[in-house]
Amino acid sequence: MEGVIAKVTGWVREAEKRAIGVKVREDCPIIMNRSSTIILYGSYGYTGKLIASECKLENIRVILAGRNRDKLQLQSHETGYPFEVTDTKNPVALKNLLSKGKVVIHCGGPFHFTAKAMVDACLETQTHYTDITGEHQVFEMLAGYDERGKNAGI
């Protein structure tokens, strides 16, 4: 888990540097704009909670997201992070959510039902995508998006 958080922290800091054009000290809190915001979809599951906690420790701006309003409200109260209720079956709402962050950490499985919609929305909004899946079918599906992701600049 620490490796994932370190990698995402690095991505966000690099995006922040490019967006504002200045060097940012590693111990400074990040600036709150799209280039420095992570969307944590499925944030209230076991792994999502761990990631949210680590992001809080690292002072990373996060928008909690998922399908369950009650769980999101509780998590928002506990973490102080804002939240948005969004379903991967609603492409308009999903693109609206993703337009608010530079990267999504997708924790809302089962991924063979949710990953394709998320990746398609990421391509349209130029949002970087990562997930926590172990589903080999999803790995294979994601490999097919490599060229489109590169062409989209993500």
GROMACS .gro file of C-alpha atoms in nm:
model
  154
    1MET     CA    1   0.000   0.000   0.000
    2GLU     CA    2   0.283   0.243   0.082
    3GLY     CA    3   0.422   0.200  -0.270
    4VAL     CA    4   0.089   0.296  -0.428
    5ILE     CA    5   0.056   0.604  -0.208
    6ALA     CA    6   0.416   0.707  -0.279
    7LYS     CA    7   0.362   0.672  -0.653
    8VAL     CA    8   0.035   0.869  -0.649
    9THR     CA    9   0.190   1.136  -0.425
   10GLY     CA   10   0.470   1.170  -0.680
   11TRP     CA   11   0.224   1.201  -0.970
   12VAL     CA   12   0.024   1.467  -0.792
   13ARG     CA   13   0.332   1.668  -0.696
   14GLU     CA   14   0.465   1.652  -1.054
   15ALA     CA   15   0.128   1.762  -1.194
   16GLU     CA   16   0.118   2.044  -0.941
   17LYS     CA   17   0.464   2.163  -1.044
   18ARG     CA   18   0.369   2.164  -1.412
   19ALA     CA   19   0.039   2.342  -1.344
   20ILE     CA   20   0.182   2.628  -1.144
   21GLY     CA   21   0.531   2.639  -1.295
   22VAL     CA   22   0.727   2.654  -0.971
   23LYS     CA   23   0.928   2.415  -0.760
   24VAL     CA   24   0.730   2.279  -0.467
   25ARG     CA   25   0.900   2.168  -0.147
   26GLU     CA   26   0.819   1.808  -0.058
   27ASP     CA   27   0.702   1.906   0.292
   28CYS     CA   28   0.452   2.168   0.169
   29PRO     CA   29   0.081   2.092   0.145
   30ILE     CA   30  -0.034   2.070  -0.211
   31ILE     CA   31  -0.237   2.341  -0.379
   32MET     CA   32  -0.607   2.265  -0.414
   33ASN     CA   33  -0.688   2.255  -0.784
   34ARG     CA   34  -0.760   1.986  -1.041
   35SER     CA   35  -0.395   1.908  -1.097
   36SER     CA   36  -0.346   1.828  -0.729
   37THR     CA   37  -0.670   1.646  -0.650
   38ILE     CA   38  -0.719   1.271  -0.632
   39ILE     CA   39  -1.059   1.115  -0.686
   40LEU     CA   40  -1.089   0.812  -0.458
   41TYR     CA   41  -1.375   0.606  -0.602
   42GLY     CA   42  -1.504   0.333  -0.373
   43SER     CA   43  -1.336   0.517  -0.087
   44TYR     CA   44  -1.541   0.356   0.191
   45GLY     CA   45  -1.430  -0.003   0.127
   46TYR     CA   46  -1.144  -0.158   0.322
   47THR     CA   47  -0.864  -0.056   0.084
   48GLY     CA   48  -1.026   0.279   0.003
   49LYS     CA   49  -1.028   0.366   0.373
   50LEU     CA   50  -0.658   0.280   0.399
   51ILE     CA   51  -0.576   0.497   0.099
   52ALA     CA   52  -0.786   0.787   0.234
   53SER     CA   53  -0.603   0.765   0.568
   54GLU     CA   54  -0.262   0.768   0.400
   55CYS     CA   55  -0.362   1.061   0.179
   56LYS     CA   56  -0.471   1.253   0.488
   57LEU     CA   57  -0.132   1.188   0.651
   58GLU     CA   58   0.042   1.312   0.336
   59ASN     CA   59  -0.178   1.623   0.315
   60ILE     CA   60  -0.312   1.520  -0.026
   61ARG     CA   61  -0.639   1.668  -0.146
   62VAL     CA   62  -0.898   1.397  -0.208
   63ILE     CA   63  -1.257   1.383  -0.320
   64LEU     CA   64  -1.425   1.073  -0.179
   65ALA     CA   65  -1.663   0.908  -0.425
   66GLY     CA   66  -1.883   0.607  -0.471
   67ARG     CA   67  -2.242   0.489  -0.486
   68ASN     CA   68  -2.341   0.488  -0.118
   69ARG     CA   69  -2.433   0.834   0.018
   70ASP     CA   70  -2.455   0.722   0.383
   71LYS     CA   71  -2.110   0.564   0.382
   72LEU     CA   72  -1.961   0.865   0.202
   73GLN     CA   73  -2.117   1.111   0.448
   74LEU     CA   74  -1.976   0.917   0.742
   75GLN     CA   75  -1.632   0.894   0.585
   76SER     CA   76  -1.639   1.262   0.494
   77HIS     CA   77  -1.721   1.349   0.855
   78GLU     CA   78  -1.432   1.130   0.976
   79THR     CA   79  -1.172   1.259   0.729
   80GLY     CA   80  -1.284   1.612   0.652
   81TYR     CA   81  -1.271   1.534   0.279
   82PRO     CA   82  -1.555   1.637   0.047
   83PHE     CA   83  -1.752   1.364  -0.125
   84GLU     CA   84  -1.964   1.303  -0.433
   85VAL     CA   85  -2.218   1.028  -0.489
   86THR     CA   86  -2.163   0.889  -0.839
   87ASP     CA   87  -2.234   0.559  -1.008
   88THR     CA   88  -2.013   0.423  -1.286
   89LYS     CA   89  -2.335   0.346  -1.476
   90ASN     CA   90  -2.396   0.721  -1.516
   91PRO     CA   91  -2.133   0.844  -1.767
   92VAL     CA   92  -2.231   1.212  -1.744
   93ALA     CA   93  -2.202   1.218  -1.364
   94LEU     CA   94  -1.881   1.015  -1.380
   95LYS     CA   95  -1.719   1.258  -1.624
   96ASN     CA   96  -1.832   1.550  -1.408
   97LEU     CA   97  -1.665   1.387  -1.106
   98LEU     CA   98  -1.344   1.307  -1.292
   99SER     CA   99  -1.317   1.662  -1.426
  100LYS     CA  100  -1.239   1.767  -1.068
  101GLY     CA  101  -0.922   1.558  -1.029
  102LYS     CA  102  -0.607   1.471  -1.217
  103VAL     CA  103  -0.601   1.106  -1.109
  104VAL     CA  104  -0.859   0.853  -0.997
  105ILE     CA  105  -0.779   0.564  -0.767
  106HIS     CA  106  -1.053   0.318  -0.850
  107CYS     CA  107  -1.139   0.097  -0.551
  108GLY     CA  108  -1.501   0.019  -0.644
  109GLY     CA  109  -1.528  -0.333  -0.772
  110PRO     CA  110  -1.608  -0.582  -0.891
  111PHE     CA  111  -1.386  -0.429  -1.154
  112HIS     CA  112  -1.506  -0.645  -1.443
  113PHE     CA  113  -1.832  -0.447  -1.402
  114THR     CA  114  -1.690  -0.101  -1.326
  115ALA     CA  115  -1.344  -0.055  -1.480
  116LYS     CA  116  -1.444  -0.006  -1.845
  117ALA     CA  117  -1.686   0.278  -1.768
  118MET     CA  118  -1.426   0.443  -1.544
  119VAL     CA  119  -1.146   0.414  -1.801
  120ASP     CA  120  -1.368   0.544  -2.083
  121ALA     CA  121  -1.458   0.847  -1.869
  122CYS     CA  122  -1.091   0.897  -1.780
  123LEU     CA  123  -0.998   0.910  -2.147
  124GLU     CA  124  -1.263   1.173  -2.214
  125THR     CA  125  -1.160   1.388  -1.916
  126GLN     CA  126  -0.783   1.327  -1.945
  127THR     CA  127  -0.775   1.182  -1.595
  128HIS     CA  128  -0.501   0.938  -1.497
  129TYR     CA  129  -0.634   0.597  -1.390
  130THR     CA  130  -0.514   0.344  -1.138
  131ASP     CA  131  -0.701   0.075  -0.950
  132ILE     CA  132  -0.659  -0.197  -0.691
  133THR     CA  133  -0.791  -0.489  -0.893
  134GLY     CA  134  -0.646  -0.834  -0.905
  135GLU     CA  135  -0.883  -0.947  -1.180
  136HIS     CA  136  -0.677  -1.075  -1.475
  137GLN     CA  137  -0.960  -0.999  -1.720
  138VAL     CA  138  -0.939  -0.635  -1.619
  139PHE     CA  139  -0.559  -0.632  -1.666
  140GLU     CA  140  -0.612  -0.759  -2.020
  141MET     CA  141  -0.886  -0.507  -2.090
  142LEU     CA  142  -0.674  -0.219  -1.957
  143ALA     CA  143  -0.379  -0.322  -2.176
  144GLY     CA  144  -0.603  -0.255  -2.475
  145TYR     CA  145  -0.633   0.109  -2.365
  146ASP     CA  146  -0.260   0.179  -2.361
  147GLU     CA  147  -0.235   0.351  -2.700
  148ARG     CA  148  -0.552   0.556  -2.645
  149GLY     CA  149  -0.422   0.668  -2.307
  150LYS     CA  150  -0.092   0.777  -2.456
  151ASN     CA  151  -0.271   0.962  -2.735
  152ALA     CA  152  -0.488   1.138  -2.475
  153GLY     CA  153  -0.177   1.249  -2.287
  154ILE     CA  154  -0.249   1.037  -1.981
   0.00000   0.00000   0.00000
